Short mmCIF file of C-alpha atoms and ligand atoms in Angstrom, two decimals:
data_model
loop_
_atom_site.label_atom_id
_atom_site.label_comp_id
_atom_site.label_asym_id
_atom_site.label_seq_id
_atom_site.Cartn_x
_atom_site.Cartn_y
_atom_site.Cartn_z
CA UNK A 154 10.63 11.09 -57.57
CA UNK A 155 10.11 11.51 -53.93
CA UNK A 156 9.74 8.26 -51.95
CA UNK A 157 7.30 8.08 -49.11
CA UNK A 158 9.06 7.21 -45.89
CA UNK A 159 7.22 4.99 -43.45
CA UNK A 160 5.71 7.36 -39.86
CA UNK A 161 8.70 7.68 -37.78
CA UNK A 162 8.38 5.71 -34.69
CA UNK A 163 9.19 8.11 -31.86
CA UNK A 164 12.14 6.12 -30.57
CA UNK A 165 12.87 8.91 -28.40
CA UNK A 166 13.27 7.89 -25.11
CA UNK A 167 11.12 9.74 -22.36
CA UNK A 168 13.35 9.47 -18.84
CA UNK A 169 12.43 9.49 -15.50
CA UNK A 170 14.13 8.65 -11.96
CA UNK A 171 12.62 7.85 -9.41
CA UNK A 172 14.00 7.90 -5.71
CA UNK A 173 12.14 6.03 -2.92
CA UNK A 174 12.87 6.23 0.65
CA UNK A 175 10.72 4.54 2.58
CA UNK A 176 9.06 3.30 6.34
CA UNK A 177 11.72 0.68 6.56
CA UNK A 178 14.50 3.63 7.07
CA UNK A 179 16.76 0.88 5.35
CA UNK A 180 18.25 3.52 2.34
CA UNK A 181 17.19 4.70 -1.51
CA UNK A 182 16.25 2.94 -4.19
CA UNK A 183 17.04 4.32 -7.35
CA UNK A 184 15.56 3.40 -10.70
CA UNK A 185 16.02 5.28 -14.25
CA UNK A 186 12.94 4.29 -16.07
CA UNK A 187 12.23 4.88 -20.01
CA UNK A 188 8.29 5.82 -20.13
CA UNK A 189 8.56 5.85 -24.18
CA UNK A 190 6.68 2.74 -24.17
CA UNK A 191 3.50 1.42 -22.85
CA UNK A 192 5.65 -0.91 -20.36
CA UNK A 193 8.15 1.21 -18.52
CA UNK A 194 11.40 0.01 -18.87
CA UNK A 195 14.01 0.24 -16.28
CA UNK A 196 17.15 1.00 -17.84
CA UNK A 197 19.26 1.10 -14.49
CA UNK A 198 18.89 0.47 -10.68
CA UNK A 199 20.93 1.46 -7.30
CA UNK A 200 19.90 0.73 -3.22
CA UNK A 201 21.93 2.86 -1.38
CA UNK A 202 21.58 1.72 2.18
CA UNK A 203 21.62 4.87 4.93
CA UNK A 204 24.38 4.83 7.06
CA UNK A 205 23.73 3.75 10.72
CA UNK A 206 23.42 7.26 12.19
CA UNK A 207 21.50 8.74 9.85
CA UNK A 208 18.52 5.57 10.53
CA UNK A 209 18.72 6.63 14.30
CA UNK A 210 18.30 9.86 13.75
CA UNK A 211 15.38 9.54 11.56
CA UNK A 212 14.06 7.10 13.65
CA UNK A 213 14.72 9.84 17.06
CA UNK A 214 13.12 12.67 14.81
CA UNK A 215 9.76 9.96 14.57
CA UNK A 216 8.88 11.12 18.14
CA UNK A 217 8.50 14.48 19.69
CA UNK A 218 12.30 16.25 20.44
CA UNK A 219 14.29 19.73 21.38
CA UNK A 220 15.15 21.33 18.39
CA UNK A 221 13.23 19.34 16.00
CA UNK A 222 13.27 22.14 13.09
CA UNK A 223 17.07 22.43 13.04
CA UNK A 224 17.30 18.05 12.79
CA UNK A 225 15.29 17.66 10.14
CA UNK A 226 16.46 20.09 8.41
CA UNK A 227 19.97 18.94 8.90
CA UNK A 228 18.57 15.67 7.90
CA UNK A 229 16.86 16.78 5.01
CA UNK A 230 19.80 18.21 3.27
CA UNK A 231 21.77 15.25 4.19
CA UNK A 232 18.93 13.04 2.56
CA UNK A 233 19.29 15.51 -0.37
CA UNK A 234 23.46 14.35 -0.87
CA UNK A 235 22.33 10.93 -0.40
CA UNK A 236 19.37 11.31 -3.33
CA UNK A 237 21.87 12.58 -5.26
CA UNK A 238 24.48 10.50 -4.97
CA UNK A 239 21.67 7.27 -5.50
CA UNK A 240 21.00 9.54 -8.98
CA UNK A 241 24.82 9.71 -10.17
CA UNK A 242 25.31 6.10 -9.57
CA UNK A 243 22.18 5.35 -11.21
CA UNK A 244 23.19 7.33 -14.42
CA UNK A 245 26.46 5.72 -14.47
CA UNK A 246 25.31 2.03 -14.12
CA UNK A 247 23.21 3.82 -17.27
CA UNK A 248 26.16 5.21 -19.25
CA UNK A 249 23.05 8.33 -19.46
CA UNK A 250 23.94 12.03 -18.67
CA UNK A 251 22.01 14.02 -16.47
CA UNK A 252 20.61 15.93 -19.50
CA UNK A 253 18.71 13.49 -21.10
CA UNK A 254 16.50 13.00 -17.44
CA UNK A 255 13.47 15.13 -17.58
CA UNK A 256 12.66 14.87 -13.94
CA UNK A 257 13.68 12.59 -10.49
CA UNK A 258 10.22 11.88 -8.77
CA UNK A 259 11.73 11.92 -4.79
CA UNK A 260 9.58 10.34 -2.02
CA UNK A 261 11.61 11.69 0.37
CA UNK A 262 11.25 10.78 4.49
CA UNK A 263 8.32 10.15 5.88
CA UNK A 264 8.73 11.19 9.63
CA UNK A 265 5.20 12.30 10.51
CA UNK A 266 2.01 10.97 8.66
CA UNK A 267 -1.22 12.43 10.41
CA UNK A 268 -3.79 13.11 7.44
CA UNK A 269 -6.91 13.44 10.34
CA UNK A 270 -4.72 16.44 11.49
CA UNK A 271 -3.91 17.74 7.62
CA UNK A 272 -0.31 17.27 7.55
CA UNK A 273 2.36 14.29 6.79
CA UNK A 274 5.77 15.14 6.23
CA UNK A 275 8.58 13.98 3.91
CA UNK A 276 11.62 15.40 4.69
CA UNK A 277 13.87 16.13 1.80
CA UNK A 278 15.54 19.22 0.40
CA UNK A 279 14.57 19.15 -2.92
CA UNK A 280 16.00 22.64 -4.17
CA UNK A 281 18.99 20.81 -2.98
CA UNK A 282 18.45 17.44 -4.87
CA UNK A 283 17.61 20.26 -8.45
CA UNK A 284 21.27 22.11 -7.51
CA UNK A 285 23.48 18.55 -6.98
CA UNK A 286 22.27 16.76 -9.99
CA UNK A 287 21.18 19.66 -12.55
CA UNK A 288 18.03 17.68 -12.78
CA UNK A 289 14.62 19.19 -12.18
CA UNK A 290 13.26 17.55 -8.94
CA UNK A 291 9.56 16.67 -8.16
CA UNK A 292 9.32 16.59 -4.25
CA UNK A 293 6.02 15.96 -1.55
CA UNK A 294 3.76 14.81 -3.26
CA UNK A 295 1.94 13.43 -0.45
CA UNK A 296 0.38 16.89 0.65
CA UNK A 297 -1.71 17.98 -2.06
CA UNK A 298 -4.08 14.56 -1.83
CA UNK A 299 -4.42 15.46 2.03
CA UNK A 300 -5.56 19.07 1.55
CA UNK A 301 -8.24 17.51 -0.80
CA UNK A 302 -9.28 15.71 2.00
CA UNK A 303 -7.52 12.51 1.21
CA UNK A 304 -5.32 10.43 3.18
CA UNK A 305 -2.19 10.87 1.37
CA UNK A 306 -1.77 7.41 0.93
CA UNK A 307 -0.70 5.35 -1.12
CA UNK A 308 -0.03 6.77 -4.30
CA UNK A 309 1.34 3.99 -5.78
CA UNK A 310 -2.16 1.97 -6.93
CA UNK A 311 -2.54 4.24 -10.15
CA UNK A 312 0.87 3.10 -11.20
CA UNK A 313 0.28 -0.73 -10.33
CA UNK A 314 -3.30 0.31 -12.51
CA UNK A 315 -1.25 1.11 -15.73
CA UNK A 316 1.51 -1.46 -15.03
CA UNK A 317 -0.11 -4.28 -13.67
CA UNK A 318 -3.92 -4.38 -14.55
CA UNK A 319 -5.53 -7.22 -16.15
CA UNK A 320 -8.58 -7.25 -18.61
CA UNK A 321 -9.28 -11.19 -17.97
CA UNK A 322 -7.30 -12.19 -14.02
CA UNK A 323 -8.80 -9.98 -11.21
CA UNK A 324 -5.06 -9.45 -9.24
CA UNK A 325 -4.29 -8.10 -5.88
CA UNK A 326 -0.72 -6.05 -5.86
CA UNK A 327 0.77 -6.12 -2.32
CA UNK A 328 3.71 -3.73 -1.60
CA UNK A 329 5.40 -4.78 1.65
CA UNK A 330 7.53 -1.95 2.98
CA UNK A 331 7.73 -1.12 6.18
CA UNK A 332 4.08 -0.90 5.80
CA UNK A 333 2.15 -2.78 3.78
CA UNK A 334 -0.22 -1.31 1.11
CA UNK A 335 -2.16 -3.33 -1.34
CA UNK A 336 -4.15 -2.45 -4.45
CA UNK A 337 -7.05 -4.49 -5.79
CA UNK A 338 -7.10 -4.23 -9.65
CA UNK A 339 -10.67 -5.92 -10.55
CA UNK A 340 -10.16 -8.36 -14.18
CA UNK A 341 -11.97 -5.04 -15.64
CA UNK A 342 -9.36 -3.12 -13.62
CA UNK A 343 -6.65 -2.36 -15.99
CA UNK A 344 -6.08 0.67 -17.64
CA UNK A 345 -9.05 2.56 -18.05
CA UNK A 346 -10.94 -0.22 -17.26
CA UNK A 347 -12.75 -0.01 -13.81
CA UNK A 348 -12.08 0.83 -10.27
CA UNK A 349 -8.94 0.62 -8.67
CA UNK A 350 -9.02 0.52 -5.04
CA UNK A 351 -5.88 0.67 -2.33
CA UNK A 352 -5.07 1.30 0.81
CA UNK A 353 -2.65 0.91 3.24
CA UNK A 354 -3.27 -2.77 5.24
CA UNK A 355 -1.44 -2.55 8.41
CA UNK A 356 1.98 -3.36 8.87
CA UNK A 357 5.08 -4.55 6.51
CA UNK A 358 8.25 -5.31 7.93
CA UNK A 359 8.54 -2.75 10.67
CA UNK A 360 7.59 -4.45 12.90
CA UNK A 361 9.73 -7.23 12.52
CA UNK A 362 12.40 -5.38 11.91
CA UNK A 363 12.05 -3.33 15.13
CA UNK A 364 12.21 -7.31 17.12
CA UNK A 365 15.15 -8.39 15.02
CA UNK A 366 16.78 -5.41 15.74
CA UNK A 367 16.14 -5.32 19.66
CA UNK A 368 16.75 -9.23 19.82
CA UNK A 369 19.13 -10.61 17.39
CA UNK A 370 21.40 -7.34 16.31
CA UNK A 371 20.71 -7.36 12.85
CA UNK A 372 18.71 -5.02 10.67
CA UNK A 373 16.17 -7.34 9.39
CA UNK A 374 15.45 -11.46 9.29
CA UNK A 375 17.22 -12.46 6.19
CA UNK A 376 15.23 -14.70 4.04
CA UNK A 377 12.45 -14.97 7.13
CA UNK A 378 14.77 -17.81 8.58
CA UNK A 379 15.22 -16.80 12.73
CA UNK A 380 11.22 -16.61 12.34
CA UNK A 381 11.15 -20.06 10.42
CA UNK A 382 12.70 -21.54 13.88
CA UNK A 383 10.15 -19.74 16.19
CA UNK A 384 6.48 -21.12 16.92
CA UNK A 385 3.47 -18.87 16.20
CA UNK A 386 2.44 -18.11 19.94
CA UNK A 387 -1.49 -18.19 19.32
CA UNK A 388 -2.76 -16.16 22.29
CA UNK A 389 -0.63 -13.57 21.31
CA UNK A 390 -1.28 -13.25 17.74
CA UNK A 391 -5.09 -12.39 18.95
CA UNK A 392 -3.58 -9.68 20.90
CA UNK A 393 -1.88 -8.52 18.00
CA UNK A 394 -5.18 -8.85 15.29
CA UNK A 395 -7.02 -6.82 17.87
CA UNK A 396 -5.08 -3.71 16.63
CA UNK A 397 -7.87 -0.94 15.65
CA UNK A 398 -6.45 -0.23 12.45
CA UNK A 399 -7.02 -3.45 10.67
CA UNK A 400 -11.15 -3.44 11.66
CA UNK A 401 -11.28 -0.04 10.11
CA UNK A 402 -12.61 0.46 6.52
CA UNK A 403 -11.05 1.85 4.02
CA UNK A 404 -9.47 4.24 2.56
CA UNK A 405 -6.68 4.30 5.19
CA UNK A 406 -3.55 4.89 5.70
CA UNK A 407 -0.93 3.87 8.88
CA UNK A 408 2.88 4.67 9.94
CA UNK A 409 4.94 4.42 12.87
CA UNK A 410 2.63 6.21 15.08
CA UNK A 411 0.28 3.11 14.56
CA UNK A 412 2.65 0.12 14.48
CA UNK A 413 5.91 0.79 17.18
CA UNK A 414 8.01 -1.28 19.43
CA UNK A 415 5.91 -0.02 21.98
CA UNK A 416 2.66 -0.88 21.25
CA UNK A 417 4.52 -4.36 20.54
CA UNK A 418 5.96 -4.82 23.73
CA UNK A 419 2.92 -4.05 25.88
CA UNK A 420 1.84 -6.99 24.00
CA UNK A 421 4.61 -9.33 24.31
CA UNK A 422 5.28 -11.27 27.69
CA UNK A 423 8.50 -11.16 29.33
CA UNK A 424 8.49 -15.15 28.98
CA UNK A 425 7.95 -15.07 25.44
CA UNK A 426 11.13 -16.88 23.23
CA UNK A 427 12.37 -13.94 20.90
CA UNK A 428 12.40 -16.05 18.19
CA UNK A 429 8.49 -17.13 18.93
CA UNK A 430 7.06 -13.60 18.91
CA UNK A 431 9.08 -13.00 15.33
CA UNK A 432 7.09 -16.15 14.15
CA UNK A 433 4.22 -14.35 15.16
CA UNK A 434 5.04 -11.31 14.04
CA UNK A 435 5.42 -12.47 11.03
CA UNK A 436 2.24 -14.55 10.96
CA UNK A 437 0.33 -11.26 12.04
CA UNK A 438 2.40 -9.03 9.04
CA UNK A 439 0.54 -12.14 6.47
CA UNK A 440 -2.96 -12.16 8.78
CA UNK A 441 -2.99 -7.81 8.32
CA UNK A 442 -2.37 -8.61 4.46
CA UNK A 443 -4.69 -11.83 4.14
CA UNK A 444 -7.42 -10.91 6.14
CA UNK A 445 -7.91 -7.62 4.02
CA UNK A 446 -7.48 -9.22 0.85
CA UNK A 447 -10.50 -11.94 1.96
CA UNK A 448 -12.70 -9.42 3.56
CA UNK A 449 -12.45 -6.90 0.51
CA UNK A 450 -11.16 -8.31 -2.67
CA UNK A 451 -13.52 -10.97 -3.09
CA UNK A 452 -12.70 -13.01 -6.39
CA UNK A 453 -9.32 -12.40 -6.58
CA UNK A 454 -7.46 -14.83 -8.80
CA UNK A 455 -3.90 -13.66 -8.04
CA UNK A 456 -1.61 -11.64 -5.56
CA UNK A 457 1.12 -10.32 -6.65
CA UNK A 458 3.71 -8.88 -4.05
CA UNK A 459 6.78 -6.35 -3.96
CA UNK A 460 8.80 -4.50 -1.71
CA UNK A 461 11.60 -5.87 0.50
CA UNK A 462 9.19 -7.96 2.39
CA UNK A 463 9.09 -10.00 -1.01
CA UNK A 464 12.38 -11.35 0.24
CA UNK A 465 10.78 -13.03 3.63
CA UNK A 466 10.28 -16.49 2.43
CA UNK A 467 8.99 -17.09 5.74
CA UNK A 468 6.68 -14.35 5.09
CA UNK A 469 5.86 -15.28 1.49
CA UNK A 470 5.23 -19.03 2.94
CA UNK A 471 2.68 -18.27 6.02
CA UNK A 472 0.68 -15.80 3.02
CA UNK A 473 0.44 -18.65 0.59
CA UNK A 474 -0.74 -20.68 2.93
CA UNK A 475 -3.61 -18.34 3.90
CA UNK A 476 -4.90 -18.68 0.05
CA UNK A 477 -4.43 -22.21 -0.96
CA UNK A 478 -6.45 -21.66 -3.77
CA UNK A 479 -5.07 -18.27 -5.19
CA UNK A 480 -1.37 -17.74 -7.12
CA UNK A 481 0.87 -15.86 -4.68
CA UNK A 482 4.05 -14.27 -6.87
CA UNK A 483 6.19 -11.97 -6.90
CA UNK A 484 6.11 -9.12 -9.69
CA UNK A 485 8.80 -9.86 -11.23
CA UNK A 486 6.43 -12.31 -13.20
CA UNK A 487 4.32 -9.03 -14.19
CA UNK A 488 8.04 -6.80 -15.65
CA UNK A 489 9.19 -5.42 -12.74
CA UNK A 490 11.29 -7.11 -9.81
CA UNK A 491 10.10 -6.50 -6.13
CA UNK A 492 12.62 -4.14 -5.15
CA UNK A 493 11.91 -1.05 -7.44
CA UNK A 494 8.21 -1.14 -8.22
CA UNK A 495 8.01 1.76 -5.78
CA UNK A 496 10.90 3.93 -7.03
CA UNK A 497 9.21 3.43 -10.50
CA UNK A 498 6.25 4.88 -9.61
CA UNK A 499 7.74 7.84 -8.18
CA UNK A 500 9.40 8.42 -11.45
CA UNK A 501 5.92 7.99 -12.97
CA UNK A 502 4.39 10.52 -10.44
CA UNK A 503 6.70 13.03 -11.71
CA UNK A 504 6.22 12.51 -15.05
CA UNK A 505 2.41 13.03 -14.18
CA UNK A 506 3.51 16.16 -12.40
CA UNK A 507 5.52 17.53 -15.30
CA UNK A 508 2.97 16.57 -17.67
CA UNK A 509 0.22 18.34 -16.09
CA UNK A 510 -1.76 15.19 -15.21
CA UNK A 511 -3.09 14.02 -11.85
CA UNK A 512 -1.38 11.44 -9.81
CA UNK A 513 -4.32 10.33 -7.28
CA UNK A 514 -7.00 8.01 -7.67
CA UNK A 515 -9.64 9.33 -5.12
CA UNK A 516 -11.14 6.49 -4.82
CA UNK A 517 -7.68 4.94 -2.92
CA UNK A 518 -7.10 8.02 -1.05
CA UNK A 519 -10.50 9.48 -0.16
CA UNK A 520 -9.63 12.83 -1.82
CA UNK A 521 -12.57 15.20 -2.96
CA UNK A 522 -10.80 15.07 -6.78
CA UNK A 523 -8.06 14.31 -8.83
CA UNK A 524 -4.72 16.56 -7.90
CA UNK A 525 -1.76 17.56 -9.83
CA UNK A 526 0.59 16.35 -7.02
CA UNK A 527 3.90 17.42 -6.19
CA UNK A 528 5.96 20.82 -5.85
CA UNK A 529 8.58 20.68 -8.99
CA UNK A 530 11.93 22.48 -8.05
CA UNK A 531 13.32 23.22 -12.36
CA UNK A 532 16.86 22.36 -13.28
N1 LIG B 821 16.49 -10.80 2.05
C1 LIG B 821 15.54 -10.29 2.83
N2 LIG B 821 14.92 -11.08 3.74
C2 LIG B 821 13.95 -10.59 4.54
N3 LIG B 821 13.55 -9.32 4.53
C3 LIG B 821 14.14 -8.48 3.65
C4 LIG B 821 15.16 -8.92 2.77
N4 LIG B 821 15.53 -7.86 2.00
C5 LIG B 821 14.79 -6.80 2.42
N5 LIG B 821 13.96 -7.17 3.41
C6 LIG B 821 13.02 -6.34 4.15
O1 LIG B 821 12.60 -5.29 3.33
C7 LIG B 821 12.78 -4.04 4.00
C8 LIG B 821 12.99 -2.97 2.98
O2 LIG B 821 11.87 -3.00 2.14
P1 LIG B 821 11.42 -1.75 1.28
O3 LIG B 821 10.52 -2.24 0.23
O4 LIG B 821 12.62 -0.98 0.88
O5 LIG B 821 10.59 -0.94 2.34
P2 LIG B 821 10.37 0.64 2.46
O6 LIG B 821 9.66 1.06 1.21
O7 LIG B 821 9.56 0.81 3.69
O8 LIG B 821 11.75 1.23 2.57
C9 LIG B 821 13.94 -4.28 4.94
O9 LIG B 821 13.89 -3.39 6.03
C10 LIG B 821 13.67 -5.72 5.36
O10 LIG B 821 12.73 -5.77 6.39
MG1 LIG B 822 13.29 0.96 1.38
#
């Protein structure tokens, strides 16, 4: 007699990698994700930090240079080893074979972001990244949203939709890169709930990066602590807020051009203790983030932050103070620790791609529609 066997549960897993590169300049993160399940599941993680003279040249190639095409091109295939090697060692901390990876979502190098002038540019060489790994490769996927009109940016609020929306706590996701970008996921925000708005709120860590850098030789303020021993110098933290971009509505989007040593140091006064403008750098970084938060997320119940900036305790302090009423966390409390939120969505952008599906929300970017975004290079 034949016996009915139960449905089989498609235990098949449905792999993705995703390879972020961003603002910061500081390396890749790598994460192999499993999208079998309604949670995505990192199976496996790698940072690979860039080596010192790849950072200045990406940071030279930011600003306008002789033989600019040959660089980044130079650069972009270099990024492409790099990719690939973050993709090996992220399939070996895996024990996974390249075969079994449908597609690597890459971000690739921002080193140009103008959307009002209908380009930005991530360099990468993604036929490249397809040849060293054997793996098909989803690259730029910035582009399409910006010849629909949009700004480009950030395409990571439809991910932090599915991952981290609510039905019951209106929550406020806040990815601090080197630029900060939040998205505001309303209590009826979740998936296919109602409407999820980003954008990008002024800086992230670049800025205080750039000081620590010029001032105290190292690549960032570990743990927030040189600006923990600086005072917030008032007058100049007005100077700072006056910056254009923050007053501006949404949707927008920022970069480099915006937010430079520069524009900092027309700011800062010669007198000034270093360690007193990083307290008020990083007291303007939580003021770009807070103030945008207050002014257009009213209601929310909880923010919920990621990106290296997660690390700043000093950071993380001067927010929470800014909303004593509110739960400020980090998302490892939603599933996914701070570091690879971003190179998860990437992987989930490709699997978009590959599926067909759109990876805007219009609404965040400002695009006329929905796009299919990316240019896949096949395996
Ligand atoms: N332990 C830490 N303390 C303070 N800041 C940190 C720490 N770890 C990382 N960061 C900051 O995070 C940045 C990297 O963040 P990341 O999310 O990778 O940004 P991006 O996406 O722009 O590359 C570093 O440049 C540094 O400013
Ligand atoms: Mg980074």
């Amino acid at each position: 007699m034949a016996t009915t066997s139960p449905p089989l549960i498609d235990t098949h897993p449905d792999l993705y990698i995703g390879l972020m590169s961003g603002t910061s300049l500081d390396g890749v993160d790598a994460a192999l994700v499993d999208f079998s399940q309604v949670s995505p599941n990192l199976l496996a993680t790698h940072w690979l930090p860039y080596p010192d003279d790849l950072k200045t040249a990406l940071l030279a190639l930011h600003e306008p240079g002789p033989n600019e095409l040959d660089l980044s091109s130079r650069l972009a295939n270099q990024l492409a080893e790099l990719y690939a090697e973050a993709t090996h060692a992220v399939l070996a901390h895996a024990g996974a074979s390249h075969t079994t990876v449908r597609a690597i979502g890459c971000h690739g190098q921002t080193v140009r972001h103008q959307p009002a002038r209908g380009y930005t540019i991530q360099i990468n060489n993604a036929a490249r990244l397809a040849e060293l790994t054997g793996i098909t490769s989803v690259a730029d996927f910035r582009s399409r949203d910006i010849a629909a009109g949009g700004q480009g940016a950030p395409l990571v609020p439809a991910f932090h939709a599915h991952c981290f929306g609510d039905p019951n706590e209106h929550r406020v996701i806040v990815n601090i890169g080197g630029i900060s970008n939040l998205t505001d996921l309303p209590s009826n925000g979740g998936p296919g709930g109602g409407q999820v708005r980003g954008w990008d709120c002024g800086p992230g860590n670049l800025l205080m990066d750039a000081w620590t850098r010029r001032c105290f030789g190292c690549d960032y303020d570990a743990g927030g602590a040189i600006a923990a021993r600086g005072h917030i110098d008032a007058a100049l933290l007005s100077r700072m807020l006056a910056h254009p971009f923050l007053s501006s509505p949404p949707p927008k989007s920022t970069g480099r051009e915006d937010f430079s040593l520069d524009w900092l140091l027309a700011l800062v006064q010669e007198t000034s203790l270093s360690e007193d403008v990083l307290a008020t750098l990083t007291e303007f970084t939580a003021r770009g983030i807070a103030d945008a938060i207050k002014q257009h997320c009213p209601g929310t119940q909880a923010v919920y932050l990621c990106g290296g900036g997660a690390h700043n305790q000093t950071l993380v302090t001067h927010l929470a103070a800014l909303f004593p009423a509110t739960r400020v966390e980090p998302t490892d409390r939603l599933g996914i620790a701070v570091d690879w939120v971003e190179a998860a969505a990437f992987a989930w952008l490709a699997k978009h791609t590959l599926e067909g599906k759109s990876g805007n929300l219009p609404a965040v970017t400002g695009a006329r529609g929905e796009r299919i975004l990316g240019a896949i290079y096949p395996a």
